[in-house]
Tab-separated table of C-alpha atoms in Angstrom:
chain	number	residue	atom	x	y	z
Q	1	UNK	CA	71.257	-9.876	-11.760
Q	2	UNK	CA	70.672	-8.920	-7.789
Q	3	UNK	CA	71.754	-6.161	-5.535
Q	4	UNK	CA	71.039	-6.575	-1.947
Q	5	UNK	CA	68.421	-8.825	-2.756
Q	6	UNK	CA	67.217	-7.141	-5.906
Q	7	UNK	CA	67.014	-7.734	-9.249
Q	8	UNK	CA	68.617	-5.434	-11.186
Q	9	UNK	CA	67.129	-4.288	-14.348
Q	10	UNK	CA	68.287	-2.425	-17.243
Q	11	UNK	CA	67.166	1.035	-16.070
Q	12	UNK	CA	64.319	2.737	-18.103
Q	13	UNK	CA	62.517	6.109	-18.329
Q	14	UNK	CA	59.044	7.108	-19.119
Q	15	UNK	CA	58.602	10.820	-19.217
Q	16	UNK	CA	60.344	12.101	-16.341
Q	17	UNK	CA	59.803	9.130	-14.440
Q	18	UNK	CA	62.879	6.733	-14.082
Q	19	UNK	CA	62.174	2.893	-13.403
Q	20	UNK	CA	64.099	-0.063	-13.332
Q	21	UNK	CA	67.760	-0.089	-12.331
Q	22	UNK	CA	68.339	1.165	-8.634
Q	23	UNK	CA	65.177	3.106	-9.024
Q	24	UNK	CA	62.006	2.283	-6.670
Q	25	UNK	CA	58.974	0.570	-7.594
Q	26	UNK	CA	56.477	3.175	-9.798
Q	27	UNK	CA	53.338	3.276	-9.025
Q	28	UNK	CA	50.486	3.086	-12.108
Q	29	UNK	CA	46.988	2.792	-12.770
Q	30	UNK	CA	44.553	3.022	-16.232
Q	31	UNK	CA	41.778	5.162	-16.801
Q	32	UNK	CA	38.590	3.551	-17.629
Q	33	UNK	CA	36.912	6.228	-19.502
Q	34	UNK	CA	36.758	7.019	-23.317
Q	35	UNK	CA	39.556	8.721	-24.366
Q	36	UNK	CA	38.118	10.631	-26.973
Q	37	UNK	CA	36.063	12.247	-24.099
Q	38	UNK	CA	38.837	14.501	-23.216
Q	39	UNK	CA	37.290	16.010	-20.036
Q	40	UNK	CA	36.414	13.194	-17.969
Q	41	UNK	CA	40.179	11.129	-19.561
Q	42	UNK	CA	41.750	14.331	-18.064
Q	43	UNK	CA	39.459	14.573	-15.061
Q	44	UNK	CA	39.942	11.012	-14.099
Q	45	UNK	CA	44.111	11.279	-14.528
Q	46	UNK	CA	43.964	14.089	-12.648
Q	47	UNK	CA	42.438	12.057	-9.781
Q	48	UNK	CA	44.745	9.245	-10.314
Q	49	UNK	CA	48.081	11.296	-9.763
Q	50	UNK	CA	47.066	13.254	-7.141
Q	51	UNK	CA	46.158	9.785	-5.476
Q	52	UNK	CA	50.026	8.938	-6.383
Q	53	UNK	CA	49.157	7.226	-9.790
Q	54	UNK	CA	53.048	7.875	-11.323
Q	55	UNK	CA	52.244	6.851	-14.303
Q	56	UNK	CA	48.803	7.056	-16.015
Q	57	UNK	CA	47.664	4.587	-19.206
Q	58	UNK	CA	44.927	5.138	-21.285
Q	59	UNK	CA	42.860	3.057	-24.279
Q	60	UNK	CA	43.844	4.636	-27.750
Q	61	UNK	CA	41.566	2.515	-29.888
Q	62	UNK	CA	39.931	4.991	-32.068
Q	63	UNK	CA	41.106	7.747	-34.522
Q	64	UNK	CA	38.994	9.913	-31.950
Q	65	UNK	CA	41.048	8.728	-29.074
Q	66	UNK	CA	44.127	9.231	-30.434
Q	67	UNK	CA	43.854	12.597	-32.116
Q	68	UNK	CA	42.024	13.590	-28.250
Q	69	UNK	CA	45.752	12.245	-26.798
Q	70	UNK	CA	47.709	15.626	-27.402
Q	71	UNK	CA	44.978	17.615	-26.024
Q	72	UNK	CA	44.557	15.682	-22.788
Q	73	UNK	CA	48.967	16.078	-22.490
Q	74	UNK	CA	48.197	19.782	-22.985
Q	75	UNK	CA	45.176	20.153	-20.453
Q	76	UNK	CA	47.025	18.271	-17.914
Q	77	UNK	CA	50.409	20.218	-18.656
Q	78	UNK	CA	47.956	23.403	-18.564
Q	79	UNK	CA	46.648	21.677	-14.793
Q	80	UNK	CA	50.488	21.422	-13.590
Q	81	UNK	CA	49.561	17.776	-13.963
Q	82	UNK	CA	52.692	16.206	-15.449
Q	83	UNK	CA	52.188	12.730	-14.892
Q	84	UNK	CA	52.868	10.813	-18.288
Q	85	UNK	CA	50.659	8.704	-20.104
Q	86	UNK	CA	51.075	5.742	-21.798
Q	87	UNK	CA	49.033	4.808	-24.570
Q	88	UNK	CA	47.088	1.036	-24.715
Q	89	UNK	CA	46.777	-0.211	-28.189
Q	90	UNK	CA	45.123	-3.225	-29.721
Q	91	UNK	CA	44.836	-4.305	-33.336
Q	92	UNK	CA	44.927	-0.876	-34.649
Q	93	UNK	CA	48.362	0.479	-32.966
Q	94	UNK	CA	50.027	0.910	-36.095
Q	95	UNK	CA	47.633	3.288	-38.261
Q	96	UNK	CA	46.497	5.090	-34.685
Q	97	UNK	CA	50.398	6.539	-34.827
Q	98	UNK	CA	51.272	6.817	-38.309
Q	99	UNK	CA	48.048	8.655	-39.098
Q	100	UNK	CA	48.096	10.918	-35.750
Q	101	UNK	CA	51.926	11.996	-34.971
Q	102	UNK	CA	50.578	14.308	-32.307
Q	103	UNK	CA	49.223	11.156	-30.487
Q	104	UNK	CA	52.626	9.620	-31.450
Q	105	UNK	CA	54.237	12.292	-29.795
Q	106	UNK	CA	52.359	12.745	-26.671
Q	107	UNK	CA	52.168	9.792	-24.932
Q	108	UNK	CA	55.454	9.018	-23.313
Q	109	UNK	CA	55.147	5.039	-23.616
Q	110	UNK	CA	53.473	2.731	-25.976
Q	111	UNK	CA	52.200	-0.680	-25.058
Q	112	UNK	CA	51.648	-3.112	-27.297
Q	113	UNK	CA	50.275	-6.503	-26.797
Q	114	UNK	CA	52.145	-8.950	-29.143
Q	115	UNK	CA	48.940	-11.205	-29.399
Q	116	UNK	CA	46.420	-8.727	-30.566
Q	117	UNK	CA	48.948	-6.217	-32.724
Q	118	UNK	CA	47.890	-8.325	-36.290
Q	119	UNK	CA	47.372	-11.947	-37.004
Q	120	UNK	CA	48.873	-14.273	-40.055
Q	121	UNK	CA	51.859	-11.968	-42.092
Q	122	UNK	CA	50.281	-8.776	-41.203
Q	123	UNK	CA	51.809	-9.393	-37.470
Q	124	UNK	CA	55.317	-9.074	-38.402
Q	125	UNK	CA	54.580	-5.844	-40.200
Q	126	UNK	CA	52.334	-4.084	-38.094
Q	127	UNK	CA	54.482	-5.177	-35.049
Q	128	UNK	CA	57.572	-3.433	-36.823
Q	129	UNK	CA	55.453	-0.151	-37.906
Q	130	UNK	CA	54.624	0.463	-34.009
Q	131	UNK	CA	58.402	-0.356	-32.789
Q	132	UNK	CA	59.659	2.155	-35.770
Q	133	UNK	CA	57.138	4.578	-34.674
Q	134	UNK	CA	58.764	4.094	-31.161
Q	135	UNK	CA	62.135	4.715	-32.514
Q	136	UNK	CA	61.308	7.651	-34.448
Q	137	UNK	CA	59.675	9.279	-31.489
Q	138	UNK	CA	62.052	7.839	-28.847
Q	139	UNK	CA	59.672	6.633	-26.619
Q	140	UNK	CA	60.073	3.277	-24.558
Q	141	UNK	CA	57.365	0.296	-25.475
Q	142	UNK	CA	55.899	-2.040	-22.913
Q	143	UNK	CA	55.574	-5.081	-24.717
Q	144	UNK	CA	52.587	-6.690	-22.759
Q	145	UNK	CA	51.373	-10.674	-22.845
Q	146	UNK	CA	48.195	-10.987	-21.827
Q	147	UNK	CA	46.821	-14.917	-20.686
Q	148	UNK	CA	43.769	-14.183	-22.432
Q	149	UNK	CA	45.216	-13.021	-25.932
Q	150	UNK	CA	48.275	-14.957	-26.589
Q	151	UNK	CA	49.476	-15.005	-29.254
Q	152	UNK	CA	48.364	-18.399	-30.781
Q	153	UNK	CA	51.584	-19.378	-33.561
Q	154	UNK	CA	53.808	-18.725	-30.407
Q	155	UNK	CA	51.540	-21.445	-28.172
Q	156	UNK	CA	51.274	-24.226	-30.876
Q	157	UNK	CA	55.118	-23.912	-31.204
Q	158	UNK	CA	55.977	-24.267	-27.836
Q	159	UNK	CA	52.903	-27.202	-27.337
Q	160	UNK	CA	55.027	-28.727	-30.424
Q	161	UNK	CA	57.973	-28.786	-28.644
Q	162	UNK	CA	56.875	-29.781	-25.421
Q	163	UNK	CA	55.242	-32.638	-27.163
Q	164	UNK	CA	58.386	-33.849	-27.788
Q	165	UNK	CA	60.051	-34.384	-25.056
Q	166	UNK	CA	60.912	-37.003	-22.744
Q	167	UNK	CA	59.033	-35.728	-19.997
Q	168	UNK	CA	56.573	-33.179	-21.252
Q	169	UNK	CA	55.119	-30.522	-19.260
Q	170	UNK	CA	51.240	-30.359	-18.092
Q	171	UNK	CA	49.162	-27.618	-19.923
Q	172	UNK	CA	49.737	-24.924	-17.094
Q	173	UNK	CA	53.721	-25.392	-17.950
Q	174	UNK	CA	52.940	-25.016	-21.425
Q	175	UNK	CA	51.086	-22.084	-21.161
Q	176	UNK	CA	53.601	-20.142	-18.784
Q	177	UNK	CA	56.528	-21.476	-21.147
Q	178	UNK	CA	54.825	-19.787	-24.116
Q	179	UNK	CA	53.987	-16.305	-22.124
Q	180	UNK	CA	57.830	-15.981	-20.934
Q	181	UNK	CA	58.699	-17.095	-25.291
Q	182	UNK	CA	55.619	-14.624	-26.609
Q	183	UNK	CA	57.337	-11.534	-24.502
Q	184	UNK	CA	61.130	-12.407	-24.700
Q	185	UNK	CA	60.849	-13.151	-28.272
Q	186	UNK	CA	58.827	-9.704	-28.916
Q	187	UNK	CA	61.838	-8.091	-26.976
Q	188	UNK	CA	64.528	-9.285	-28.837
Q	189	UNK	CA	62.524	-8.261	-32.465
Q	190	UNK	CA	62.260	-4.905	-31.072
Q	191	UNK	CA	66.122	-4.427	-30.693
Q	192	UNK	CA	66.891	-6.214	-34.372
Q	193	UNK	CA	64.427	-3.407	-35.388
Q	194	UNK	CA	66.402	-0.324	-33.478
Q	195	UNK	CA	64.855	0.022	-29.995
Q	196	UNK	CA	67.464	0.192	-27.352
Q	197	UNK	CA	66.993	-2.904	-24.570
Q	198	UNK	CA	66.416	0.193	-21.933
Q	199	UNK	CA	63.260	1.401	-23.881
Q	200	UNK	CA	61.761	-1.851	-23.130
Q	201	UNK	CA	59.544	-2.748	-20.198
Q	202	UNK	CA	57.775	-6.542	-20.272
Q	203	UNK	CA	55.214	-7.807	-18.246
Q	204	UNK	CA	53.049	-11.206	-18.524
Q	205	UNK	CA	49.873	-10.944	-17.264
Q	206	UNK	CA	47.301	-13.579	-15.729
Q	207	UNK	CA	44.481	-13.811	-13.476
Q	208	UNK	CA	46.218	-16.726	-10.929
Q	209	UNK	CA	48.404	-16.207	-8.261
Q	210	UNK	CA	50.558	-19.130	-8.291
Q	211	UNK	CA	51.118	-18.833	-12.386
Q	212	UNK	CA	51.898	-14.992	-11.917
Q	213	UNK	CA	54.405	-15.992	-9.561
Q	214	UNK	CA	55.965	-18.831	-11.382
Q	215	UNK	CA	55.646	-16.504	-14.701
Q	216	UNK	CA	57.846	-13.384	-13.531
Q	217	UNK	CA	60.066	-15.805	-11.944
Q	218	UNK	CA	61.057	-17.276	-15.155
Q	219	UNK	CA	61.043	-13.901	-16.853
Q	220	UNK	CA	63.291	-12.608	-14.453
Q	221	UNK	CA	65.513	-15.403	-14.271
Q	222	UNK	CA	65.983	-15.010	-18.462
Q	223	UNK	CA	66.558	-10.985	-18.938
Q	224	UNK	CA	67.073	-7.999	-17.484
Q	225	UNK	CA	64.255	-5.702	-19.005
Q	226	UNK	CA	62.186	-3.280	-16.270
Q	227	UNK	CA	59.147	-5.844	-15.187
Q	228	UNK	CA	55.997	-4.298	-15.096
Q	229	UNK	CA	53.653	-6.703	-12.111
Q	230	UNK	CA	49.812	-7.192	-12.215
Q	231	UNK	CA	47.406	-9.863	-11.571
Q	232	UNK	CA	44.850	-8.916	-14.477
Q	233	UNK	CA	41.139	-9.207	-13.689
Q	234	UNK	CA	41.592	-9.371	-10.201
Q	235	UNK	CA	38.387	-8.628	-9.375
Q	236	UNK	CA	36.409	-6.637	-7.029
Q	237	UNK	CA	37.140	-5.250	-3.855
Q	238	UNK	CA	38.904	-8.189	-0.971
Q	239	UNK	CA	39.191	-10.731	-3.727
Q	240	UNK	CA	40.727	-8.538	-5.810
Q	241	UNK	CA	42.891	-6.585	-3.392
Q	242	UNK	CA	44.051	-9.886	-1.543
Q	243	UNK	CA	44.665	-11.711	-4.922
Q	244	UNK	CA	46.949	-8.871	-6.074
Q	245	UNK	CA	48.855	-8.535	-2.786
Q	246	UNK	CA	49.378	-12.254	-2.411
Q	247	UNK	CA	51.113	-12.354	-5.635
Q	248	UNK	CA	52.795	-8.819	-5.653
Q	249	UNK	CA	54.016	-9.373	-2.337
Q	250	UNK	CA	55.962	-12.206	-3.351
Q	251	UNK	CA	57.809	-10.940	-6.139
Q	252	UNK	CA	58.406	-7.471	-4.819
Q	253	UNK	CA	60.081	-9.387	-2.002
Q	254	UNK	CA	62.475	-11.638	-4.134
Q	255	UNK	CA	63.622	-8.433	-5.559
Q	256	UNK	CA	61.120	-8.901	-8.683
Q	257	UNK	CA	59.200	-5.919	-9.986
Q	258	UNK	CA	59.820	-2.409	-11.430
Q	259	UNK	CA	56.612	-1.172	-11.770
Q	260	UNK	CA	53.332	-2.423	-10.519
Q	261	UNK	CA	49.322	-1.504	-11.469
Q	262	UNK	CA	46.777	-3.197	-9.369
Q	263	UNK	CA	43.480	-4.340	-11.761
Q	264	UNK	CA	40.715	-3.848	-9.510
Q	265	UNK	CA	37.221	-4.045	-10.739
Q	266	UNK	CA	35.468	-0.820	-8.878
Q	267	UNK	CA	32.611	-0.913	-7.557
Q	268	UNK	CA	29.699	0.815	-9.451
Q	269	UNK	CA	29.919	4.602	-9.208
Q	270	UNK	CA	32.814	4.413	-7.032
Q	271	UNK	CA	36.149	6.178	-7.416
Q	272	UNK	CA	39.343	4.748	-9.677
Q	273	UNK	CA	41.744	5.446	-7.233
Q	274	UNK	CA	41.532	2.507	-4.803
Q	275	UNK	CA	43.832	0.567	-6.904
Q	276	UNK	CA	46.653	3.643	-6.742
Q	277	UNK	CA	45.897	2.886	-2.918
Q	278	UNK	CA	46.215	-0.730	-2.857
Q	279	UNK	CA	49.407	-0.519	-4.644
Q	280	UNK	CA	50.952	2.164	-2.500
Q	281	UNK	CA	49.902	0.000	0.435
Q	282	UNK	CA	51.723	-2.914	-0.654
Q	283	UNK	CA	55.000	-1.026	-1.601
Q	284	UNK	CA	54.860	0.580	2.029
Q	285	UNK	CA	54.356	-2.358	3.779
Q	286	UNK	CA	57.035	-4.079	1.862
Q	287	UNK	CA	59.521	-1.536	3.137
Q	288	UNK	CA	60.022	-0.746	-0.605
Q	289	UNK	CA	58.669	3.056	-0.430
Q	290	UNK	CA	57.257	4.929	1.895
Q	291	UNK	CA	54.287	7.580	0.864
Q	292	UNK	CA	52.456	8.297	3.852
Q	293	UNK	CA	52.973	8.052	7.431
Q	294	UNK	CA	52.040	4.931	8.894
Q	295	UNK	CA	49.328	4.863	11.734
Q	296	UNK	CA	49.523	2.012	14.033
Q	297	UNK	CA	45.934	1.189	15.384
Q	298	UNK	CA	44.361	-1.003	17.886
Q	299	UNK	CA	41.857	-3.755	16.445
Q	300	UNK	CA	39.646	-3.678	19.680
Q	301	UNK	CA	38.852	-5.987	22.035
Q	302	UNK	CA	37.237	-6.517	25.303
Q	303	UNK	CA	38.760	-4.391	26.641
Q	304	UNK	CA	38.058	-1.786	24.539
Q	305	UNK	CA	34.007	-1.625	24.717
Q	306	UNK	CA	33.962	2.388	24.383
Q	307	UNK	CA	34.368	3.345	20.198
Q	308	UNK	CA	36.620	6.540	21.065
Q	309	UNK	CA	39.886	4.578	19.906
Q	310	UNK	CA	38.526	3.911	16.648
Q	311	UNK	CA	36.937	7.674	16.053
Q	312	UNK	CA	40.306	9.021	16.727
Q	313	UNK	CA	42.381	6.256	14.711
Q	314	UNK	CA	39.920	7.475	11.735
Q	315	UNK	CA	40.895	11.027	12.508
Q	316	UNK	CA	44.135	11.353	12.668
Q	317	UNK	CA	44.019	8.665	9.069
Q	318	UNK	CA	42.057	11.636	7.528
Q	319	UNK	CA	44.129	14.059	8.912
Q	320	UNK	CA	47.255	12.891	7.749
Q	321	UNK	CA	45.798	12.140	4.239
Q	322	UNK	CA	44.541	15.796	4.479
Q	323	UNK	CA	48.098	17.595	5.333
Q	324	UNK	CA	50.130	15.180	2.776
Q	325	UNK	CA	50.039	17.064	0.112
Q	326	UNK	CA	51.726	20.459	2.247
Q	327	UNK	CA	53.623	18.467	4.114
Q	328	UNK	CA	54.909	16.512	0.906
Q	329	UNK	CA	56.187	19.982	-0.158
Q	330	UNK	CA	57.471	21.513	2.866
Q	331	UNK	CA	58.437	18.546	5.483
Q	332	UNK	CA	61.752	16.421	3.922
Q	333	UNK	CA	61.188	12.887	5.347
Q	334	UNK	CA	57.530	13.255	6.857
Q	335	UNK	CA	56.448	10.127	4.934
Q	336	UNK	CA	58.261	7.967	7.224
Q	337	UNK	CA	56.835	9.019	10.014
Q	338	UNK	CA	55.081	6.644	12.888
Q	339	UNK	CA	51.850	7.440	14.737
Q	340	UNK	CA	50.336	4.946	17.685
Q	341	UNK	CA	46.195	5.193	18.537
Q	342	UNK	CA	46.056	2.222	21.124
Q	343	UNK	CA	42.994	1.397	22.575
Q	344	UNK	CA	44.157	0.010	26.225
Q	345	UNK	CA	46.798	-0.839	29.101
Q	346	UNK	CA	47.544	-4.373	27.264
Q	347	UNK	CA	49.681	-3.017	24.270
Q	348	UNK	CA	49.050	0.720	24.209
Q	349	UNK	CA	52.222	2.006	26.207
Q	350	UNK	CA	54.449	-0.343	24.863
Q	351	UNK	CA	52.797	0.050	21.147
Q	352	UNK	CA	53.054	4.309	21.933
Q	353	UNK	CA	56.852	4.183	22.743
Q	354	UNK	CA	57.568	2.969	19.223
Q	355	UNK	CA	56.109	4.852	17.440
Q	356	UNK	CA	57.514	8.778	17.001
Q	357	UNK	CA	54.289	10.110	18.216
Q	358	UNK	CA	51.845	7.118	19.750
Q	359	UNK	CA	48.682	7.727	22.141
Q	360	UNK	CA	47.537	5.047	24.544
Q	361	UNK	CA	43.924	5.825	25.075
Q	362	UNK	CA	42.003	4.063	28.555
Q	363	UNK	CA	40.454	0.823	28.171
Q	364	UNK	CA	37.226	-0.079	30.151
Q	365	UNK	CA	37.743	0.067	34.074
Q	366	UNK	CA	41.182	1.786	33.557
Q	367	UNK	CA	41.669	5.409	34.606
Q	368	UNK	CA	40.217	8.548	32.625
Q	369	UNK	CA	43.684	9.566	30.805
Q	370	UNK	CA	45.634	8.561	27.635
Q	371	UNK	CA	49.464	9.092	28.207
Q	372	UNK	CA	51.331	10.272	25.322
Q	373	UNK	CA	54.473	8.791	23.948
Q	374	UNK	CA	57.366	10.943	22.019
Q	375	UNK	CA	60.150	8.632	20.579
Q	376	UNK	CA	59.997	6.713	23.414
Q	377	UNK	CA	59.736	8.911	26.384
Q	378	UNK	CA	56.631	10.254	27.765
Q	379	UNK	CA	55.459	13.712	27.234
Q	380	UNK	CA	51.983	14.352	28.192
Q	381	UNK	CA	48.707	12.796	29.874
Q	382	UNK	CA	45.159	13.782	27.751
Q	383	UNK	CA	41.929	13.717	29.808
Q	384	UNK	CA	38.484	15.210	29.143
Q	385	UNK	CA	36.865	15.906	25.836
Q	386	UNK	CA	39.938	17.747	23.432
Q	387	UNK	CA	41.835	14.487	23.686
Q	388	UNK	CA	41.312	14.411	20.010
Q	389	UNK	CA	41.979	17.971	19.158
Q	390	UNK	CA	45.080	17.756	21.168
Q	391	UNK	CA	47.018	14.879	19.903
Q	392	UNK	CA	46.479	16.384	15.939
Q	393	UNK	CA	47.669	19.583	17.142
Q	394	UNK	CA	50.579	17.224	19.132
Q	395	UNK	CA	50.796	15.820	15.539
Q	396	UNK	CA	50.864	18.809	13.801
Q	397	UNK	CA	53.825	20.357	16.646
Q	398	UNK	CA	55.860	17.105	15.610
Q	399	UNK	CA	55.951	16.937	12.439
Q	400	UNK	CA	56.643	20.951	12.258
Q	401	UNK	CA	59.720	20.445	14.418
Q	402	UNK	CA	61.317	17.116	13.512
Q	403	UNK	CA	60.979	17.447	9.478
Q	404	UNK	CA	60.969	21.188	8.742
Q	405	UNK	CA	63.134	21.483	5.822
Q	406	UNK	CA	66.076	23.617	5.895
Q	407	UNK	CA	65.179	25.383	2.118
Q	408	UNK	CA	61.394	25.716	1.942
Q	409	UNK	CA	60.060	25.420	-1.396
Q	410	UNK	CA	58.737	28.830	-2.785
């Protein structure tokens, strides 16, 4: 089903966070730390919501990890960190939460990947115990198909069938075909077993594009559980960022997509939260949400042999990131603000007019002065060395007037 372009899914909730339905996309990321090492699991989702992380999963593969779950939902609770977590499990789901119920309890979403939850006649079982576990605790269940652990009765049935048909498929058809089977089917034995369709999310995850694409397509085209998007193993940094936006961006746009993680590999040492950043990014410049205000910025040129454009584009960026979290609390709308740093005569005015608050800064051989733009009229010429300091306390004089809320939080 579509509205205005959308698919509609069966609205879902995890925690206090609503997705699916009318709701927008949510944001979510994994920790890569061991769980049973509560201070650096609640360190690192700490640092992941405050990012914009919405939702937070983390590996529960070890009686350690799971009985350290309820303490890292009570040390984030305790940090006014209330961002829910979802617990990953593999092979071991089902004695994790029948022999920890405060793990059970805690996270607010299981995921369960239906080709590593048991193999031969323990799958059946096993699957059940960790959808009746679900039920008991009424918490939704992502059921999650991975490409590289599919479950392997599902793909010789569907190779069997495609074998015998008039026109067969090639082994990328059969492949897809048994994803969309593997995750519908798992969805339809986890409402025979008692969980309601809106405490189910799906997603089918590979590592190509034009297969993610043609994968969620089907999916959507055959149900209307919440879709959760990724390209797994993306990669590291442009690879994996471009990968993930060329296929996200296609989906989000046909109205495809409820949730979304991007799976970047980090770079050694460095921080977790670039794919919370990516993934806001995308949403943003989809038009689908809007987080931050958006800073339009001059690539340079010949024109534009003098660096001071690109120092103050950088400012104000850090700026704004600074004074989002106040202004998230005390300035209704701020987010969809527009700022202009334009580095010369070519672009800059017209760039600076449509912006709310734009700058068009001199380019070489072009007078000393950067005139300032105000939805669309001009309101001021900078010159000499405060240019900077002036337009972020122009900023700040905006921003203070146009979105001051009318009830300020206490």
């Amino acid at each position: 089903m579509t509205s205005g372009g959308k698919r509609v899914a069966r609205s879902c909730r995890v925690g206090h966070v609503p997705l699916g339905g009318a709701f927008p996309v949510v944001v979510q990321s994994m920790t890569n730390t061991d769980t049973a090492d509560v201070e650096a699991t609640v360190r690192q989702c700490v640092e992941l919501a405050r990012a914009g992380s919405e939702l937070v999963r983390v590996t529960v593969n070890t009686p350690r990890a799971a009985a350290a779950a309820a303490e890292i939902r009570d040390r984030l609770d305790r940090l006014d960190c209330d961002v829910p977590l979802i617990g990953d499990f593999h092979y071991n789901g089902h004695r994790l939460l029948a022999d920890c119920p405060a793990c059970a309890e805690a996270l607010a979403k299981y995921r369960i990947n239906p080709g590593n939850v048991g193999f031969g006649r323990n799958r059946d079982t096993q699957f059940a115990a960790m959808v009746e576990c679900a039920c008991r605790y009424e918490k939704p269940v992502r059921i999650g198909v991975n490409w590289g652990s599919l479950d392997q009765a599902v793909l010789a049935r569907v190779m069997d069938e495609n074998s015998r048909r008039a026109a067969p498929q090639g082994t990328d058809g059969v492949m897809r075909e048994a994803m969309v089977v593997s995750a519908l089917e798992s969805a339809r034995t986890a409402e025979k077993l008692g969980l309601p369709g809106d405490r189910i999310v799906l997603s089918c995850k590979v590592s190509g594009v034009q297969d993610l694409i043609a994968i969620y397509r089907e999916l959507a085209r055959r149900c209307d559980y919440a879709l959760h998007l990724g390209l797994t193993e993306a990669g590291m940094g442009a690879k994996g960022i471009v990968a993930s936006t060329a296929a996200l961006a296609v989906l989000l746009h046909e109205g495809i997509g409820d949730t979304i993680r991007i799976s970047l590999t980090p770079e050694p040492g460095a921080s977790r939260t670039e794919e919370v950043i990516v993934a806001r990014e995308i949403l943003q410049s989809l038009g689908l949400r809007a987080f931050t205000p958006r800073v339009v910025a001059c690539p340079g040129c010949g024109r534009t042999t003098s660096g001071f454009f690109q120092e103050l584009a950088k400012e104000v960026e850090t700026y704004i990131r600074d004074r989002m979290p106040e202004w998230r609390r005390t300035h209704e709308g701020v987010e969809n603000m527009t700022l202009a740093v334009m580095g010369c005569v070519v672009n800059g005015p017209g760039e600076s007019r449509h912006a709310n608050l734009g700058i068009s800064l001199p380019g070489t051989g072009e007078a000393p002065a950067a005139p300032v733009y105000e939805d669309g009229e001009k309101v001021a010429t900078l010159k000499g060395a405060r240019i900077a300091a002036e337009f972020i306390e122009m900023i700040e004089a905006y921003v203070a007037r146009k979105y001051m809320r009318k009830v300020v939080d206490a």
